[in-house]
C-alpha cells in the first residue's frame, strides 16, 4: 500500500471529510453567495453509493457551518434558523443532491460544469422566489416577483462562480486523489 493511501480515511469517510472541509470554508471571508453550498450537494449526490448518505452528509455539513456562523455572527444569523429562507436553502441542498445522482458513474468536466450551472440556477430561482413569497420587501405581484429576481442578479454571479470554483475543487481534487490512490478507484462510498 502506498504512503498516501495509508494516510487517507476509507471512501465514505474521505468523502464526508472533503464535504465538511468545503462547508467550513464558509467561515473564511468571501464575497456574498460565493460558497460551496451547491457544489457540496452535487459532489455528495455523485459519489455516495447510499442515497441517504448522499443527502444527509451535505445537509449535516452545511448545518454545522451554519451553526459555526451563528456562533461567530450571532444576532441576525440566529434569526435565519427560524426563517423560511433557511428551509428553502436546505431544500435546495437536498434537490441539488438528487440532481447529483445524475452524475453517478458519469463524472466528466463538461457534465460537472452543466450540473453546477443547473444547481446554481435552481438555488437562485428557489431562494429568490422564497424572499418574494415569504417576505415583505416586495409586493406579492408579478412585478414584485420580477423585482426580487432582478435584485438577486448581483448575488447570482457569485453563486455561479462559487459553485464552479468548489465543484472544480471537490470533483477535480477527488479525481486527482483517485489517480494517486488506486484503492479509491475501486471503492464506492
C-alpha positions as CSV (number, residue, x, y, z in Angstrom):
1,X,0.0,0.0,0.0
2,X,1.4,3.4,-0.9
3,X,2.1,6.0,1.7
4,X,-0.7,8.4,0.6
5,X,-3.3,5.6,0.8
6,X,-2.3,4.7,4.3
7,X,-2.9,8.3,5.5
8,X,-6.3,8.7,3.9
9,X,-9.6,7.5,5.6
10,X,-11.7,5.0,3.8
11,X,-14.1,6.1,0.9
12,X,-17.2,7.3,2.7
13,X,-15.2,8.9,5.5
14,X,-12.9,10.7,3.0
15,X,-16.0,11.9,1.0
16,X,-17.5,13.2,4.2
17,X,-14.3,14.9,5.3
18,X,-14.0,16.7,1.9
19,X,-17.6,17.9,2.2
20,X,-17.2,19.1,5.8
21,X,-14.0,21.0,4.9
22,X,-15.7,22.6,1.9
23,X,-18.7,23.5,4.1
24,X,-16.5,25.0,6.8
25,X,-14.8,27.2,4.2
26,X,-17.9,29.4,4.5
27,X,-16.2,30.7,7.7
28,X,-13.5,32.3,5.6
29,X,-14.0,35.8,4.2
30,X,-15.7,35.7,0.8
31,X,-18.0,37.7,-1.4
32,X,-21.7,37.3,-0.8
33,X,-23.0,33.9,-2.1
34,X,-19.6,32.7,-3.1
35,X,-20.0,29.4,-1.3
36,X,-19.7,25.6,-1.6
37,X,-23.4,25.0,-1.0
38,X,-24.4,23.6,-4.4
39,X,-21.1,22.0,-5.2
40,X,-21.1,20.1,-1.9
41,X,-24.6,18.8,-2.7
42,X,-23.7,17.7,-6.2
43,X,-20.5,16.0,-5.0
44,X,-22.3,14.1,-2.4
45,X,-25.0,13.0,-4.9
46,X,-22.4,11.9,-7.4
47,X,-20.2,9.8,-5.1
48,X,-22.1,8.4,-2.2
49,X,-23.5,5.0,-3.1
50,X,-26.1,5.2,-0.5
51,X,-28.6,7.9,-1.4
52,X,-29.4,8.7,2.2
53,X,-25.8,9.5,2.9
54,X,-25.6,11.5,-0.4
55,X,-28.2,13.8,1.1
56,X,-27.5,13.6,4.8
57,X,-23.8,14.3,4.8
58,X,-24.0,17.6,2.8
59,X,-27.0,18.7,4.8
60,X,-25.2,18.0,8.0
61,X,-22.0,19.7,6.9
62,X,-23.9,22.8,5.9
63,X,-25.8,22.8,9.2
64,X,-22.5,22.6,11.1
65,X,-21.2,25.5,9.1
66,X,-24.4,27.4,9.8
67,X,-24.1,26.8,13.5
68,X,-20.5,28.0,13.4
69,X,-21.6,31.1,11.5
70,X,-24.3,31.7,14.1
71,X,-21.9,31.4,16.9
72,X,-19.5,33.8,15.2
73,X,-22.0,36.3,13.9
74,X,-24.8,35.9,16.5
75,X,-27.8,38.3,16.2
76,X,-29.5,38.2,12.8
77,X,-27.8,35.0,11.9
78,X,-29.6,33.1,14.7
79,X,-32.9,34.5,13.3
80,X,-32.1,32.9,10.0
81,X,-32.6,29.4,11.6
82,X,-36.3,30.2,12.1
83,X,-36.9,31.7,8.7
84,X,-38.4,30.3,5.6
85,X,-35.1,31.1,3.8
86,X,-33.4,28.5,6.0
87,X,-35.8,25.8,4.9
88,X,-35.5,26.9,1.2
89,X,-31.7,26.8,1.3
90,X,-31.8,23.3,2.8
91,X,-34.4,22.2,0.3
92,X,-32.1,23.4,-2.5
93,X,-29.2,21.4,-1.0
94,X,-31.4,18.3,-1.0
95,X,-32.7,18.9,-4.5
96,X,-29.2,19.5,-5.8
97,X,-28.0,16.3,-4.1
98,X,-30.7,14.5,-6.0
99,X,-29.6,16.3,-9.2
100,X,-26.1,15.0,-8.4
101,X,-27.4,11.4,-8.7
102,X,-27.3,12.1,-12.5
103,X,-23.5,12.3,-12.3
104,X,-23.1,8.9,-10.8
105,X,-20.6,6.9,-12.8
106,X,-20.6,9.7,-15.5
107,X,-18.4,12.4,-13.9
108,X,-16.7,14.5,-16.6
109,X,-15.6,18.1,-16.7
110,X,-18.4,19.0,-19.1
111,X,-21.1,17.2,-17.0
112,X,-19.9,18.7,-13.8
113,X,-20.0,22.2,-15.4
114,X,-23.5,21.7,-16.7
115,X,-24.8,20.3,-13.4
116,X,-23.1,23.0,-11.4
117,X,-24.8,25.7,-13.5
118,X,-28.1,23.9,-13.1
119,X,-27.6,23.8,-9.3
120,X,-26.7,27.5,-9.2
121,X,-29.8,28.4,-11.3
122,X,-32.0,26.2,-9.1
123,X,-30.7,27.9,-6.0
124,X,-31.2,31.4,-7.5
125,X,-34.8,30.6,-8.6
126,X,-35.9,28.9,-5.4
127,X,-34.3,31.3,-2.9
128,X,-35.3,34.5,-4.6
129,X,-38.9,33.1,-5.0
130,X,-38.8,32.5,-1.3
131,X,-37.8,36.0,-0.5
132,X,-40.6,37.3,-2.6
133,X,-43.2,34.8,-1.3
134,X,-42.5,34.9,2.4
135,X,-41.1,38.4,2.9
136,X,-42.5,42.0,2.9
137,X,-39.7,43.5,0.8
138,X,-41.5,43.0,-2.5
139,X,-45.2,43.3,-3.3
140,X,-46.8,39.9,-3.9
141,X,-47.5,40.6,-7.6
142,X,-45.8,39.5,-10.8
143,X,-43.9,42.8,-10.8
144,X,-42.8,42.2,-7.3
145,X,-41.5,38.7,-8.2
146,X,-39.6,40.2,-11.1
147,X,-38.1,42.8,-8.9
148,X,-37.0,40.1,-6.4
149,X,-35.2,38.2,-9.2
150,X,-33.6,41.4,-10.6
151,X,-32.4,42.4,-7.2
152,X,-30.8,38.9,-6.9
153,X,-28.8,39.2,-10.1
154,X,-25.6,40.7,-8.5
155,X,-25.6,37.8,-6.0
156,X,-26.3,35.2,-8.7
157,X,-22.9,35.9,-10.3
158,X,-21.2,35.0,-7.1
159,X,-23.4,31.9,-6.7
160,X,-22.3,30.7,-10.1
161,X,-18.6,31.5,-9.5
162,X,-18.6,29.9,-6.0
163,X,-20.4,26.8,-7.3
164,X,-18.0,26.4,-10.2
165,X,-14.9,27.0,-8.0
166,X,-15.9,24.5,-5.3
167,X,-17.1,21.9,-7.9
168,X,-13.8,22.1,-9.6
169,X,-12.0,21.8,-6.2
170,X,-14.1,18.9,-5.0
171,X,-14.5,16.9,-8.2
172,X,-11.1,17.7,-9.5
173,X,-9.4,17.1,-6.2
174,X,-11.1,13.8,-5.6
175,X,-10.2,12.7,-9.2
176,X,-6.6,13.5,-8.5
177,X,-6.7,11.5,-5.3
178,X,-8.3,8.6,-7.1
179,X,-5.5,8.6,-9.6
180,X,-2.8,8.6,-6.9
181,X,-4.6,6.1,-4.6
182,X,-5.8,3.0,-6.5
183,X,-7.9,1.9,-3.6
184,X,-10.2,4.9,-4.1
185,X,-10.8,4.0,-7.7
186,X,-12.4,0.7,-6.9
187,X,-14.2,2.0,-3.9
188,X,-17.7,3.4,-3.9
189,X,-18.9,5.0,-0.8
